[in-house]
Amino acid sequence: MKLADPPMPETSGRRRRKDARPSEIAAAALAVFAEKGFAAARLEDVAARAGVAKGTVYLYFSTKEALFEAVVRDAFRPLLDGVGRARMDTSTSCADQLRGVLTIVYRELVATERRQIMRLLIAEAERFPDLVSFYHREIVSRGRGLLAAILADGVARGEFRDGPAVRQPEVVIGPAIMAAVWKLVFEPVEPLDLDRYAAAHLDLVMAGLSAREEAPPQVRGSARHAPRSRRAT
């Protein structure tokens, strides 16, 4: 009896391709979700966009919700990893750490198609609250915690003043969210210069947080209108 030939060992190239497939499917899903919305998107559409069989999608993701979670993790991993590295670099000032974080937010979120996830969440939040809870837990809470730690350390080091913004770190990141919304909605009408906008954002945040006290500017004509002292009689 002739024995069957032993299976060919999986080559490193095929293994790398297989390992990359979930990320490729997630990237295709982001494009489909952005185009059709989460509710209307089908896994068949994702498979077609990724160039794989529908069964391949189910091999990695059992539900559309699980696929959305993978989209979010893949999309925001570079952002959160970059923020985490900036936070761990204690040799730099907190001001430089904060500049690095905001730069990463613009580079990895606002300036890329990852901002489409915000459109999905806003559009689908009422119908799919579990997706919003997942995003808040995995992205918003972690990012806010890292940002709050930088601000608190800045206060402890005497770099930042202990003002309301330190206790509400959302306001520090707020202009970047506005930029993402602008790119999603108003870009065809009035394109946004992200370099200039990001520079203005950094200037606003650093000036607002700075612990250095500056003398208020002299009001024009204040000397001329100052009350004169009366002559002694």
C-alpha positions as a printed Julia matrix, in Angstrom:
233×3 Matrix{Float64}:
   0.0     0.0    0.0
   1.32    3.4   -1.0
   1.32    5.9    1.77
   0.18    9.43   1.07
   2.88   12.02   0.75
   3.45   13.93   3.99
   2.02   17.47   4.03
   4.37   20.15   2.84
   5.71   22.28   5.68
   4.3    25.79   5.77
   6.84   28.2    4.36
   7.76   31.35   6.25
   6.26   33.47   3.46
   2.91   31.7    3.65
   2.98   31.9    7.44
   3.61   35.63   7.36
   0.76   36.03   4.88
  -1.58   34.05   7.12
  -0.57   36.05  10.19
  -1.23   39.31   8.33
  -4.67   38.27   7.1
  -6.69   39.44  10.16
  -5.21   42.94   9.81
  -5.94   42.92   6.07
  -9.54   41.94   6.75
  -9.82   44.63   9.43
  -8.51   47.27   7.01
 -11.07   46.18   4.42
 -13.79   46.29   7.08
 -12.93   49.87   7.99
 -13.37   50.89   4.34
 -16.69   49.04   4.07
 -18.0    50.37   7.41
 -17.09   53.93   6.39
 -18.8    53.51   3.03
 -21.99   51.68   4.07
 -22.27   52.26   7.81
 -22.02   49.5   10.38
 -25.67   48.44  10.21
 -25.78   48.1    6.42
 -22.34   46.52   6.0
 -22.24   42.75   5.41
 -19.39   40.36   6.0
 -19.72   39.37   2.34
 -18.86   42.97   1.44
 -15.8    42.86   3.69
 -14.66   39.57   2.17
 -14.99   40.97  -1.35
 -13.04   44.11  -0.41
 -10.3    42.02   1.22
 -10.16   39.61  -1.71
 -10.91   36.52   0.39
 -13.75   34.03   0.68
 -16.58   34.79   3.1
 -15.61   31.71   5.09
 -12.16   33.19   5.64
 -13.67   36.19   7.4
 -15.66   33.88   9.68
 -12.49   31.91  10.37
 -11.1    34.94  12.21
 -14.22   36.87  13.26
 -17.4    35.13  14.38
 -19.59   38.26  14.26
 -19.64   41.71  12.73
 -19.25   43.17  16.22
 -16.06   41.15  16.76
 -14.77   42.47  13.45
 -15.52   46.05  14.5
 -13.55   45.51  17.7
 -10.61   44.27  15.64
 -10.91   47.35  13.41
 -10.7    49.62  16.45
  -7.76   47.74  17.98
  -5.82   47.71  14.72
  -6.58   51.34  13.99
  -5.65   52.72  17.39
  -2.78   50.44  18.37
  -0.17   52.75  16.74
  -1.74   55.73  18.48
  -1.86   54.21  21.96
   1.57   52.6   21.59
   3.04   55.96  20.58
   1.37   57.72  23.49
   2.61   55.02  25.86
   6.19   55.44  24.61
   5.97   59.19  25.06
   4.71   58.64  28.6
   7.52   56.22  29.48
  10.25   58.6   28.33
  10.81   60.25  31.68
  14.04   61.86  30.47
  12.01   64.46  28.58
   9.96   67.26  30.04
   6.23   66.81  30.48
   5.72   69.63  27.99
   7.67   67.67  25.37
   5.76   64.5   26.25
   2.5    66.37  25.71
   3.71   67.8   22.4
   4.64   64.29  21.34
   1.22   62.92  22.27
  -0.65   65.62  20.35
   1.62   65.16  17.34
   0.86   61.43  17.37
  -2.88   62.1   17.59
  -2.76   64.28  14.48
  -0.46   61.94  12.57
  -2.16   58.65  13.44
  -5.81   59.71  13.77
  -6.78   63.08  12.36
  -4.69   62.85   9.19
  -5.71   59.26   8.34
  -8.82   57.29   7.49
  -8.9    56.12  11.1
 -11.0    59.2   11.74
 -13.82   57.35   9.95
 -14.32   55.34  13.14
 -15.56   58.52  14.8
 -18.17   58.92  12.06
 -19.3    55.33  12.66
 -19.62   55.79  16.4
 -21.58   59.02  16.11
 -23.92   57.56  13.48
 -24.46   54.16  15.12
 -24.2    54.95  18.84
 -27.93   54.75  19.57
 -28.46   51.43  17.77
 -25.22   49.77  18.89
 -24.42   50.97  22.43
 -22.12   47.99  23.03
 -19.78   49.28  20.32
 -19.62   52.66  22.03
 -18.94   51.02  25.4
 -16.13   48.98  23.86
 -14.55   52.04  22.23
 -14.83   54.05  25.43
 -13.23   51.28  27.49
 -10.44   50.36  25.08
  -9.54   53.76  23.61
 -11.05   56.76  25.38
 -10.41   55.67  28.96
  -6.87   54.47  28.26
  -5.94   57.56  26.3
  -7.43   59.9   28.9
  -5.57   58.08  31.66
  -2.22   58.48  29.89
  -2.91   62.15  29.2
  -4.01   62.81  32.79
  -0.79   61.22  34.08
   1.35   63.55  31.93
  -0.58   66.59  33.14
  -0.34   65.54  36.79
   3.4    64.97  36.5
   3.73   68.36  34.82
   2.08   69.99  37.82
   4.31   68.05  40.24
   7.43   69.14  38.34
   6.32   72.75  38.27
   5.91   72.82  34.47
   2.11   73.14  34.41
  -0.17   75.13  36.64
  -2.76   73.23  38.62
  -5.78   74.59  36.79
  -9.11   73.17  35.6
  -7.6    71.69  32.43
  -5.48   69.3   34.51
  -8.64   67.85  36.02
 -10.46   67.72  32.66
  -7.86   66.4   30.21
 -10.54   66.08  27.54
 -10.25   69.81  26.87
  -6.56   69.37  26.03
  -7.36   66.91  23.24
 -10.62   68.6   22.21
  -9.29   70.7   19.3
  -7.88   67.55  17.65
 -11.34   65.96  17.76
 -12.74   69.11  16.18
 -10.12   68.83  13.42
 -11.16   65.23  12.73
 -14.82   66.23  12.52
 -13.89   69.09  10.19
 -12.02   66.71   7.89
 -15.0    64.36   7.89
 -17.68   66.99   7.23
 -16.36   70.29   5.93
 -13.22   69.29   4.02
 -14.93   69.44   0.57
 -16.21   72.94   1.33
 -13.19   74.41   3.12
 -10.05   72.24   3.33
  -8.28   72.38   6.67
  -4.53   73.02   6.8
  -3.67   70.44   9.45
  -0.09   71.64   9.95
  -1.2    75.18  10.79
  -4.15   73.95  12.83
  -2.01   71.53  14.87
   0.54   74.29  15.53
  -2.25   76.57  16.76
  -3.56   73.76  18.97
  -0.15   73.21  20.54
   0.31   76.93  21.11
  -3.09   77.22  22.79
  -2.53   74.23  25.07
   1.01   75.11  26.1
   0.13   78.72  26.82
  -2.88   77.65  28.86
  -1.0    75.09  30.92
   2.24   76.97  31.45
   3.12   77.57  35.09
   5.11   80.69  34.26
   3.43   83.91  35.29
   3.71   86.69  32.74
   3.08   90.36  33.4
  -0.22   91.48  31.85
   0.22   93.7   28.78
   0.02   97.42  29.46
  -3.22   98.95  28.27
  -2.6   101.57  25.61
  -3.01  105.02  27.01
  -3.12  103.84  30.59
  -0.4   106.25  31.66
  -2.12  109.14  29.9
  -5.44  108.44  31.58
  -4.07  107.62  35.02
  -5.46  109.96  37.7
  -3.11  112.81  38.53
  -2.07  113.47  42.06
  -3.32  116.74  43.47
  -0.87  119.53  44.11
  -0.21  120.34  47.67
  -1.76  123.7   48.55
